[in-house]
CSV table of C-alpha atoms in Angstrom, one decimal:
chain,number,residue,atom,x,y,z
A,1,UNK,CA,28.0,8.0,44.7
A,2,UNK,CA,29.1,10.0,47.5
A,3,UNK,CA,30.8,7.6,50.9
A,4,UNK,CA,28.6,7.5,54.5
A,5,UNK,CA,29.9,7.8,58.0
A,6,UNK,CA,30.3,4.7,59.8
A,7,UNK,CA,27.3,5.4,62.1
A,8,UNK,CA,24.7,7.8,62.6
A,9,UNK,CA,22.1,8.6,65.5
A,10,UNK,CA,18.8,10.4,65.9
A,11,UNK,CA,19.3,14.3,65.9
A,12,UNK,CA,15.6,14.5,67.4
A,13,UNK,CA,15.2,17.2,65.1
A,14,UNK,CA,12.5,16.0,62.9
A,15,UNK,CA,13.4,18.0,59.5
A,16,UNK,CA,17.3,17.2,60.1
A,17,UNK,CA,16.9,13.6,60.6
A,18,UNK,CA,19.9,11.4,61.2
A,19,UNK,CA,23.5,12.6,61.8
A,20,UNK,CA,26.8,11.2,62.2
A,21,UNK,CA,27.0,9.5,65.6
A,22,UNK,CA,30.2,11.7,66.4
A,23,UNK,CA,28.3,14.9,65.8
A,24,UNK,CA,26.8,17.2,68.3
A,25,UNK,CA,23.9,19.7,67.9
A,26,UNK,CA,24.4,23.2,69.4
A,27,UNK,CA,22.3,25.9,69.4
A,28,UNK,CA,22.5,29.1,67.4
A,29,UNK,CA,22.9,30.9,70.7
A,30,UNK,CA,25.9,28.7,71.8
A,31,UNK,CA,27.5,28.9,68.5
A,32,UNK,CA,27.3,32.9,67.9
A,33,UNK,CA,27.8,35.3,71.0
A,34,UNK,CA,26.5,38.5,69.3
A,35,UNK,CA,23.3,37.9,67.8
A,36,UNK,CA,20.7,41.1,67.3
A,37,UNK,CA,19.7,43.4,64.5
A,38,UNK,CA,18.7,47.2,64.0
A,39,UNK,CA,15.9,49.5,63.3
A,40,UNK,CA,15.1,52.1,60.5
A,41,UNK,CA,15.6,55.8,61.0
A,42,UNK,CA,12.8,58.4,60.2
A,43,UNK,CA,12.1,57.8,56.8
A,44,UNK,CA,12.5,61.0,54.3
A,45,UNK,CA,14.8,62.6,57.0
A,46,UNK,CA,17.8,64.4,55.5
A,47,UNK,CA,19.9,64.1,59.0
A,48,UNK,CA,19.6,60.4,58.9
A,49,UNK,CA,20.1,59.8,55.3
A,50,UNK,CA,21.7,62.6,53.7
A,51,UNK,CA,25.6,62.3,52.6
A,52,UNK,CA,25.3,59.3,54.8
A,53,UNK,CA,28.5,57.2,54.9
A,54,UNK,CA,27.7,54.2,57.3
A,55,UNK,CA,26.6,51.1,55.1
A,56,UNK,CA,22.8,50.6,56.5
A,57,UNK,CA,21.6,46.8,55.3
A,58,UNK,CA,17.9,45.8,54.2
A,59,UNK,CA,16.7,42.5,53.5
A,60,UNK,CA,16.6,43.3,49.5
A,61,UNK,CA,20.4,43.3,49.7
A,62,UNK,CA,20.5,39.7,50.8
A,63,UNK,CA,21.9,37.7,47.6
A,64,UNK,CA,22.5,34.6,49.3
A,65,UNK,CA,26.1,35.1,48.8
A,66,UNK,CA,28.7,37.7,50.0
A,67,UNK,CA,27.2,41.4,50.9
A,68,UNK,CA,29.9,43.7,49.3
A,69,UNK,CA,27.7,47.0,49.8
A,70,UNK,CA,24.4,48.2,50.7
A,71,UNK,CA,21.7,50.2,48.8
A,72,UNK,CA,21.4,52.8,51.5
A,73,UNK,CA,23.5,54.6,53.8
A,74,UNK,CA,22.8,56.3,57.2
A,75,UNK,CA,24.7,59.5,59.1
A,76,UNK,CA,26.5,59.0,62.4
A,77,UNK,CA,23.1,61.3,63.6
A,78,UNK,CA,21.2,58.0,62.7
A,79,UNK,CA,23.4,56.0,64.9
A,80,UNK,CA,23.4,58.3,67.9
A,81,UNK,CA,19.8,59.1,67.8
A,82,UNK,CA,18.7,55.3,67.6
A,83,UNK,CA,20.2,53.3,70.6
A,84,UNK,CA,19.0,50.2,68.4
A,85,UNK,CA,21.2,50.9,65.4
A,86,UNK,CA,24.8,49.6,65.7
A,87,UNK,CA,27.4,48.4,63.4
A,88,UNK,CA,27.9,44.7,62.7
A,89,UNK,CA,31.6,43.4,61.5
A,90,UNK,CA,32.8,41.9,58.6
A,91,UNK,CA,32.3,38.2,58.7
A,92,UNK,CA,29.2,38.0,59.9
A,93,UNK,CA,26.1,36.2,59.1
A,94,UNK,CA,23.0,37.7,58.1
A,95,UNK,CA,19.4,36.1,57.9
A,96,UNK,CA,16.2,37.7,57.0
A,97,UNK,CA,13.2,37.4,59.2
A,98,UNK,CA,10.4,39.2,57.3
A,99,UNK,CA,8.5,39.6,54.3
A,100,UNK,CA,9.3,38.4,50.8
A,101,UNK,CA,12.7,37.7,51.4
A,102,UNK,CA,12.5,36.0,54.6
A,103,UNK,CA,14.7,32.9,54.9
A,104,UNK,CA,17.6,34.9,52.6
A,105,UNK,CA,21.0,34.7,54.0
A,106,UNK,CA,24.4,36.7,53.4
A,107,UNK,CA,27.9,37.0,54.6
A,108,UNK,CA,29.1,40.6,55.3
A,109,UNK,CA,32.0,41.3,53.3
A,110,UNK,CA,31.9,44.9,54.6
A,111,UNK,CA,31.0,46.6,58.3
A,112,UNK,CA,27.4,47.6,58.6
A,113,UNK,CA,24.2,48.5,60.3
A,114,UNK,CA,20.8,47.1,59.6
A,115,UNK,CA,17.4,47.3,59.4
A,116,UNK,CA,15.0,45.7,61.8
A,117,UNK,CA,14.1,42.8,59.4
A,118,UNK,CA,17.7,41.2,59.5
A,119,UNK,CA,19.0,39.2,62.3
A,120,UNK,CA,22.8,39.2,62.2
A,121,UNK,CA,24.9,36.4,63.8
A,122,UNK,CA,28.4,37.7,64.6
A,123,UNK,CA,31.4,37.0,66.7
A,124,UNK,CA,31.3,33.0,66.5
A,125,UNK,CA,33.1,30.7,68.7
A,126,UNK,CA,35.5,29.4,66.3
A,127,UNK,CA,33.3,28.1,63.6
A,128,UNK,CA,33.3,28.2,60.0
A,129,UNK,CA,30.9,30.7,59.0
A,130,UNK,CA,30.8,29.3,55.6
A,131,UNK,CA,29.4,26.1,56.8
A,132,UNK,CA,26.6,27.9,58.7
A,133,UNK,CA,25.8,30.0,55.8
A,134,UNK,CA,25.0,26.5,53.7
A,135,UNK,CA,23.1,25.1,56.7
A,136,UNK,CA,20.7,28.0,56.9
A,137,UNK,CA,20.6,28.1,53.2
A,138,UNK,CA,19.9,24.7,52.7
A,139,UNK,CA,17.2,24.7,55.5
A,140,UNK,CA,15.5,27.3,54.3
A,141,UNK,CA,12.2,26.1,53.5
A,142,UNK,CA,12.5,24.3,57.3
A,143,UNK,CA,12.9,27.5,58.8
A,144,UNK,CA,10.4,29.4,57.1
A,145,UNK,CA,7.6,26.6,58.3
A,146,UNK,CA,8.4,28.2,61.7
A,147,UNK,CA,7.3,31.5,60.6
A,148,UNK,CA,4.0,33.3,62.2
A,149,UNK,CA,1.6,35.8,60.8
A,150,UNK,CA,-0.4,35.9,57.6
A,151,UNK,CA,0.2,37.3,54.0
A,152,UNK,CA,3.7,38.4,55.5
A,153,UNK,CA,5.2,35.9,57.5
A,154,UNK,CA,7.6,36.2,60.2
A,155,UNK,CA,10.5,34.4,62.2
A,156,UNK,CA,11.7,36.4,65.0
A,157,UNK,CA,15.3,36.5,66.7
A,158,UNK,CA,14.1,34.1,69.3
A,159,UNK,CA,13.2,31.6,66.6
A,160,UNK,CA,16.6,31.7,65.4
A,161,UNK,CA,18.8,31.7,68.4
A,162,UNK,CA,16.9,28.6,69.5
A,163,UNK,CA,17.8,26.5,66.3
A,164,UNK,CA,19.4,23.3,66.9
A,165,UNK,CA,21.6,22.5,64.1
A,166,UNK,CA,24.2,19.8,63.4
A,167,UNK,CA,27.8,20.7,65.1
A,168,UNK,CA,30.7,18.6,63.6
A,169,UNK,CA,34.5,19.8,64.2
A,170,UNK,CA,36.1,22.6,62.6
A,171,UNK,CA,38.1,20.5,59.9
A,172,UNK,CA,34.9,18.6,59.1
A,173,UNK,CA,33.4,21.8,58.4
A,174,UNK,CA,35.9,23.3,56.2
A,175,UNK,CA,35.8,20.2,54.3
A,176,UNK,CA,32.1,20.7,54.1
A,177,UNK,CA,32.2,24.3,53.1
A,178,UNK,CA,35.1,23.5,50.7
A,179,UNK,CA,33.1,20.9,48.8
A,180,UNK,CA,30.0,23.1,48.7
A,181,UNK,CA,31.6,26.1,47.3
A,182,UNK,CA,32.8,23.9,44.6
A,183,UNK,CA,29.6,21.9,43.6
A,184,UNK,CA,27.3,24.8,44.3
A,185,UNK,CA,29.5,27.2,42.0
A,186,UNK,CA,29.3,24.4,39.2
A,187,UNK,CA,25.3,24.0,39.7
A,188,UNK,CA,25.2,27.9,39.6
A,189,UNK,CA,26.9,28.3,36.6
A,190,UNK,CA,24.7,25.6,34.8
A,191,UNK,CA,21.6,27.5,36.0
A,192,UNK,CA,23.1,30.7,34.6
A,193,UNK,CA,23.3,28.9,31.1
A,194,UNK,CA,20.2,28.0,30.9
A,195,UNK,CA,18.8,31.3,32.2
A,196,UNK,CA,20.8,33.0,29.6
A,197,UNK,CA,19.4,30.3,27.1
A,198,UNK,CA,15.9,31.4,28.3
A,199,UNK,CA,16.8,35.3,27.7
A,200,UNK,CA,17.9,34.7,24.4
A,201,UNK,CA,14.6,32.7,23.4
A,202,UNK,CA,12.7,35.7,25.0
A,203,UNK,CA,14.7,38.3,22.9
A,204,UNK,CA,14.1,35.8,19.7
A,205,UNK,CA,10.3,36.0,20.6
A,206,UNK,CA,10.3,39.7,20.5
A,207,UNK,CA,12.4,40.1,17.3
A,208,UNK,CA,10.2,37.5,15.5
A,209,UNK,CA,7.1,39.6,16.7
A,210,UNK,CA,8.6,42.6,15.4
A,211,UNK,CA,9.4,41.4,11.7
A,212,UNK,CA,6.2,39.7,11.2
A,213,UNK,CA,4.2,42.8,12.4
A,214,UNK,CA,6.4,45.3,10.3
A,215,UNK,CA,7.9,43.3,7.5
A,216,UNK,CA,5.4,40.4,6.7
A,217,UNK,CA,6.4,36.8,6.4
A,218,UNK,CA,7.5,37.1,2.9
A,219,UNK,CA,11.3,37.9,2.6
A,220,UNK,CA,11.3,38.7,-1.0
A,221,UNK,CA,8.4,41.1,-0.8
A,222,UNK,CA,8.6,44.6,-2.1
A,223,UNK,CA,9.5,47.2,0.6
A,224,UNK,CA,8.5,51.1,0.8
A,225,UNK,CA,9.5,53.8,3.1
A,226,UNK,CA,6.9,53.7,5.8
A,227,UNK,CA,7.6,57.5,6.5
A,228,UNK,CA,8.1,56.8,10.5
A,229,UNK,CA,11.5,56.6,11.5
A,230,UNK,CA,11.1,54.2,14.1
A,231,UNK,CA,9.2,51.8,12.1
A,232,UNK,CA,11.2,52.0,8.7
A,233,UNK,CA,10.6,50.1,5.7
A,234,UNK,CA,7.4,47.9,5.2
A,235,UNK,CA,5.9,46.0,2.5
A,236,UNK,CA,4.8,48.2,-0.2
A,237,UNK,CA,1.1,47.2,-0.1
A,238,UNK,CA,0.5,47.6,3.6
A,239,UNK,CA,-1.5,50.6,5.0
A,240,UNK,CA,0.0,52.8,7.7
A,241,UNK,CA,-2.7,54.9,9.5
A,242,UNK,CA,-3.1,56.4,12.9
A,243,UNK,CA,-4.6,55.0,16.1
A,244,UNK,CA,-7.2,57.6,16.2
A,245,UNK,CA,-8.6,56.3,13.1
A,246,UNK,CA,-8.8,52.7,14.1
A,247,UNK,CA,-10.0,52.6,17.6
A,248,UNK,CA,-13.2,54.6,19.1
A,249,UNK,CA,-13.0,55.3,22.8
A,250,UNK,CA,-15.9,53.7,24.8
A,251,UNK,CA,-17.0,53.8,27.9
A,252,UNK,CA,-20.0,51.4,29.8
A,253,UNK,CA,-20.6,51.3,33.5
A,254,UNK,CA,-22.6,49.4,36.1
A,255,UNK,CA,-21.7,45.9,35.2
A,256,UNK,CA,-20.6,44.7,38.6
A,257,UNK,CA,-21.9,41.1,38.0
A,258,UNK,CA,-19.0,40.0,35.3
A,259,UNK,CA,-15.9,39.0,36.3
A,260,UNK,CA,-12.8,41.2,37.1
A,261,UNK,CA,-10.1,41.7,34.7
A,262,UNK,CA,-6.8,43.5,34.7
A,263,UNK,CA,-4.6,45.0,31.9
A,264,UNK,CA,-0.9,43.8,32.9
A,265,UNK,CA,2.4,44.2,31.5
A,266,UNK,CA,3.3,40.7,31.3
A,267,UNK,CA,0.1,39.2,29.6
A,268,UNK,CA,-2.3,42.0,28.5
A,269,UNK,CA,-5.9,41.5,29.8
A,270,UNK,CA,-5.8,38.8,32.5
A,271,UNK,CA,-8.8,37.3,34.7
A,272,UNK,CA,-8.4,38.5,37.9
A,273,UNK,CA,-8.7,36.0,41.1
A,274,UNK,CA,-9.9,38.0,43.7
A,275,UNK,CA,-9.0,35.5,46.3
A,276,UNK,CA,-5.3,35.5,45.4
A,277,UNK,CA,-3.2,37.8,47.8
A,278,UNK,CA,-0.9,38.0,45.1
A,279,UNK,CA,-2.9,39.5,42.4
A,280,UNK,CA,-4.8,41.7,44.6
A,281,UNK,CA,-2.2,44.3,46.0
A,282,UNK,CA,-4.3,46.7,44.6
A,283,UNK,CA,-7.5,48.3,46.5
A,284,UNK,CA,-10.8,46.7,45.0
A,285,UNK,CA,-13.8,48.7,46.2
A,286,UNK,CA,-17.0,46.9,47.4
A,287,UNK,CA,-19.1,48.8,44.9
A,288,UNK,CA,-18.1,47.9,41.4
A,289,UNK,CA,-20.5,50.0,39.5
A,290,UNK,CA,-18.3,52.8,38.1
A,291,UNK,CA,-16.3,49.7,36.7
A,292,UNK,CA,-15.9,49.7,32.9
A,293,UNK,CA,-17.3,46.9,30.8
A,294,UNK,CA,-14.8,45.5,28.3
A,295,UNK,CA,-16.0,42.7,25.7
A,296,UNK,CA,-13.9,40.2,24.0
A,297,UNK,CA,-12.2,41.5,21.2
A,298,UNK,CA,-11.8,45.3,22.6
A,299,UNK,CA,-8.7,46.8,23.0
A,300,UNK,CA,-8.0,48.0,26.7
A,301,UNK,CA,-5.2,49.8,28.3
A,302,UNK,CA,-4.1,50.9,31.8
A,303,UNK,CA,-3.4,54.3,31.1
A,304,UNK,CA,-0.9,54.8,34.3
A,305,UNK,CA,1.2,52.0,32.7
A,306,UNK,CA,1.0,52.2,29.1
A,307,UNK,CA,4.4,53.5,28.8
A,308,UNK,CA,5.5,50.0,30.1
A,309,UNK,CA,3.3,48.1,27.6
A,310,UNK,CA,0.1,47.4,30.1
A,311,UNK,CA,-2.3,46.9,27.2
A,312,UNK,CA,-3.8,44.5,24.8
A,313,UNK,CA,-6.8,43.2,23.3
A,314,UNK,CA,-8.8,41.1,25.9
A,315,UNK,CA,-9.9,37.4,25.1
A,316,UNK,CA,-12.7,37.9,27.9
A,317,UNK,CA,-15.6,39.7,28.8
A,318,UNK,CA,-15.7,41.5,32.1
A,319,UNK,CA,-14.9,44.6,33.7
A,320,UNK,CA,-11.7,46.7,34.8
A,321,UNK,CA,-11.0,49.8,36.8
A,322,UNK,CA,-12.3,53.4,35.9
A,323,UNK,CA,-8.5,54.2,35.3
A,324,UNK,CA,-8.9,52.2,32.3
A,325,UNK,CA,-9.3,53.1,28.4
A,326,UNK,CA,-11.2,51.0,26.5
A,327,UNK,CA,-11.7,51.1,22.8
A,328,UNK,CA,-13.4,49.1,19.9
A,329,UNK,CA,-12.2,49.0,16.3
A,330,UNK,CA,-13.7,51.0,13.6
A,331,UNK,CA,-11.6,49.6,10.8
A,332,UNK,CA,-11.2,46.1,9.6
A,333,UNK,CA,-8.7,44.7,12.1
A,334,UNK,CA,-8.0,41.2,13.2
A,335,UNK,CA,-7.7,41.6,16.9
A,336,UNK,CA,-5.2,38.9,17.4
A,337,UNK,CA,-3.2,40.5,15.2
A,338,UNK,CA,-3.8,44.1,16.4
A,339,UNK,CA,-2.8,42.6,19.8
A,340,UNK,CA,0.5,41.1,18.7
A,341,UNK,CA,1.6,44.2,17.2
A,342,UNK,CA,0.8,47.0,19.3
A,343,UNK,CA,2.4,44.8,22.3
A,344,UNK,CA,5.6,44.3,20.3
A,345,UNK,CA,8.8,46.4,21.6
A,346,UNK,CA,8.5,48.6,18.8
A,347,UNK,CA,5.1,50.0,20.1
A,348,UNK,CA,6.0,50.1,23.9
A,349,UNK,CA,8.3,53.0,22.8
A,350,UNK,CA,5.7,54.9,21.3
A,351,UNK,CA,2.9,54.7,24.1
A,352,UNK,CA,6.0,55.7,26.3
A,353,UNK,CA,6.6,59.0,24.0
A,354,UNK,CA,2.7,59.5,24.5
A,355,UNK,CA,2.8,59.5,28.3
A,356,UNK,CA,3.5,62.2,31.1
A,357,UNK,CA,5.3,62.0,34.1
A,358,UNK,CA,2.4,63.1,36.9
A,359,UNK,CA,4.6,62.5,39.6
A,360,UNK,CA,7.5,60.3,40.9
A,361,UNK,CA,6.5,56.8,39.8
A,362,UNK,CA,3.3,57.7,38.2
A,363,UNK,CA,2.7,58.4,34.5
A,364,UNK,CA,-0.4,59.3,32.7
A,365,UNK,CA,-0.9,58.6,28.9
A,366,UNK,CA,-2.0,61.3,26.7
A,367,UNK,CA,-5.3,60.3,24.7
A,368,UNK,CA,-4.4,62.9,22.0
A,369,UNK,CA,-1.1,61.9,21.5
A,370,UNK,CA,-2.0,58.5,21.6
A,371,UNK,CA,-4.4,59.0,18.7
A,372,UNK,CA,-1.4,60.1,16.8
A,373,UNK,CA,0.5,56.8,17.0
A,374,UNK,CA,1.2,55.4,13.4
A,375,UNK,CA,-0.1,51.7,13.0
A,376,UNK,CA,0.7,49.5,10.0
A,377,UNK,CA,-1.2,46.6,8.8
A,378,UNK,CA,-1.7,44.5,5.8
A,379,UNK,CA,-5.0,43.2,4.4
A,380,UNK,CA,-7.2,41.0,6.8
A,381,UNK,CA,-6.3,38.0,5.6
A,382,UNK,CA,-2.7,38.8,6.3
A,383,UNK,CA,-3.3,39.7,9.6
A,384,UNK,CA,-4.9,36.3,10.4
A,385,UNK,CA,-2.3,34.4,8.6
A,386,UNK,CA,0.5,36.6,10.7
A,387,UNK,CA,-1.1,36.1,14.0
A,388,UNK,CA,-1.9,32.6,13.3
A,389,UNK,CA,2.2,32.1,12.8
A,390,UNK,CA,2.7,34.4,15.9
A,391,UNK,CA,0.8,32.1,18.0
A,392,UNK,CA,2.1,28.8,16.9
A,393,UNK,CA,5.9,30.5,17.1
A,394,UNK,CA,5.1,31.8,20.4
A,395,UNK,CA,4.0,28.3,21.6
A,396,UNK,CA,7.3,26.9,20.3
A,397,UNK,CA,9.4,29.4,22.0
A,398,UNK,CA,7.1,29.3,25.5
A,399,UNK,CA,7.8,25.3,25.1
A,400,UNK,CA,11.5,25.7,25.1
A,401,UNK,CA,11.7,28.2,28.0
A,402,UNK,CA,9.4,25.7,29.6
A,403,UNK,CA,11.5,23.1,29.2
A,404,UNK,CA,14.8,25.2,30.4
A,405,UNK,CA,12.4,26.5,33.3
A,406,UNK,CA,12.0,22.7,34.5
A,407,UNK,CA,15.6,22.2,34.1
A,408,UNK,CA,16.8,25.0,36.6
A,409,UNK,CA,14.1,23.8,39.1
A,410,UNK,CA,15.6,20.6,39.2
A,411,UNK,CA,19.3,22.1,39.3
A,412,UNK,CA,18.0,23.9,42.2
A,413,UNK,CA,16.5,21.1,43.9
A,414,UNK,CA,19.5,19.2,43.5
A,415,UNK,CA,21.5,22.0,45.1
A,416,UNK,CA,19.0,22.5,48.0
A,417,UNK,CA,19.2,18.4,48.3
A,418,UNK,CA,23.4,18.2,48.3
A,419,UNK,CA,23.8,21.0,50.8
A,420,UNK,CA,21.2,19.4,53.3
A,421,UNK,CA,22.9,16.1,52.8
A,422,UNK,CA,26.4,17.4,53.3
A,423,UNK,CA,26.0,19.8,56.3
A,424,UNK,CA,24.0,16.8,57.9
A,425,UNK,CA,26.4,14.4,57.1
A,426,UNK,CA,24.2,12.2,54.9
A,427,UNK,CA,27.0,12.1,52.5
A,428,UNK,CA,30.9,11.9,53.4
A,429,UNK,CA,32.6,14.8,51.5
A,430,UNK,CA,36.1,13.8,52.8
């Protein structure tokens, strides 16, 4: 159990609550005398970016820790041409004001300019910068609640400047920072171990799937050479064929009354919630009559992302974008087995070799080369046995991942609570 201070008083800030009686509250603008941000030089302009040597910080560079480098650099001309660009000193505190990274913080270990989404707090009045780093990190959720805007909430410099935060004496700030350095490091290490265990389980899942769909479940079965270097040995009674003899392309349109589906890398075919902004970053036209029908048990793929593994056998009947390929099976294939096999890491590389780069960041699947991809499969009965086995194993592994994920969330919650309690004096650390 942690100790408490002798007496407390109301901070008058709802989300802070009581603070030790001898502490005060100060506005951020009374603690840091150099508060500002920057801007973004004209995108794609070589005179501002090519061979640049000046660090230029974006919110994506913030990592809730020390900032040792920036992902982009700018030129001296950028500084001269943009009056809002200036370099901030090492030791300054940075807060993200916009978008997905809103509320993230960092401490500069370098001198750097920034874009307009970063708020830099520099030239502090003799305070422990790490104390304020922990303060802003611990109250991230409360600060975000002050944001304005819809899908991309923002907080302003004025909001940050006007934050009234606990202000103990400097020695107390040092003690709190020292305490939190140690405790958060221990928590972060525990989180890292559990994240590694999740990564190992995910890798184990990939291995289990690949072994089952290429070698079967009997480790003592006689094997033969598949004739395909990437596949290697397969059970001697298994067949091998080309996808072109297994799948037949189909295209049915005009079913706009069906549910909208999408084909993803993570889960294959999913039902798309058109009200969920996070799922609908891609444009959906008002007229869906050109969308394609895919029925449960049919194979669909995103031809632009097939090389990433964005394909699978659908468990639903619905419509997908005209950019997708849809196939039906023309050989006796158990759909669930095909889904497990074709989405194994072995076949992702096959689809990668059958895709062409159309332009930067975009690929397109060659249907002709895709037809030549080899596919190995056992009897229909064995396919079902393997599919059932993989469903069972996947559920077991997913349960293990779920448990580790829950433990990670509890550790993160404990970390936030510990930070909040320390920086507001709910606990006395020295």
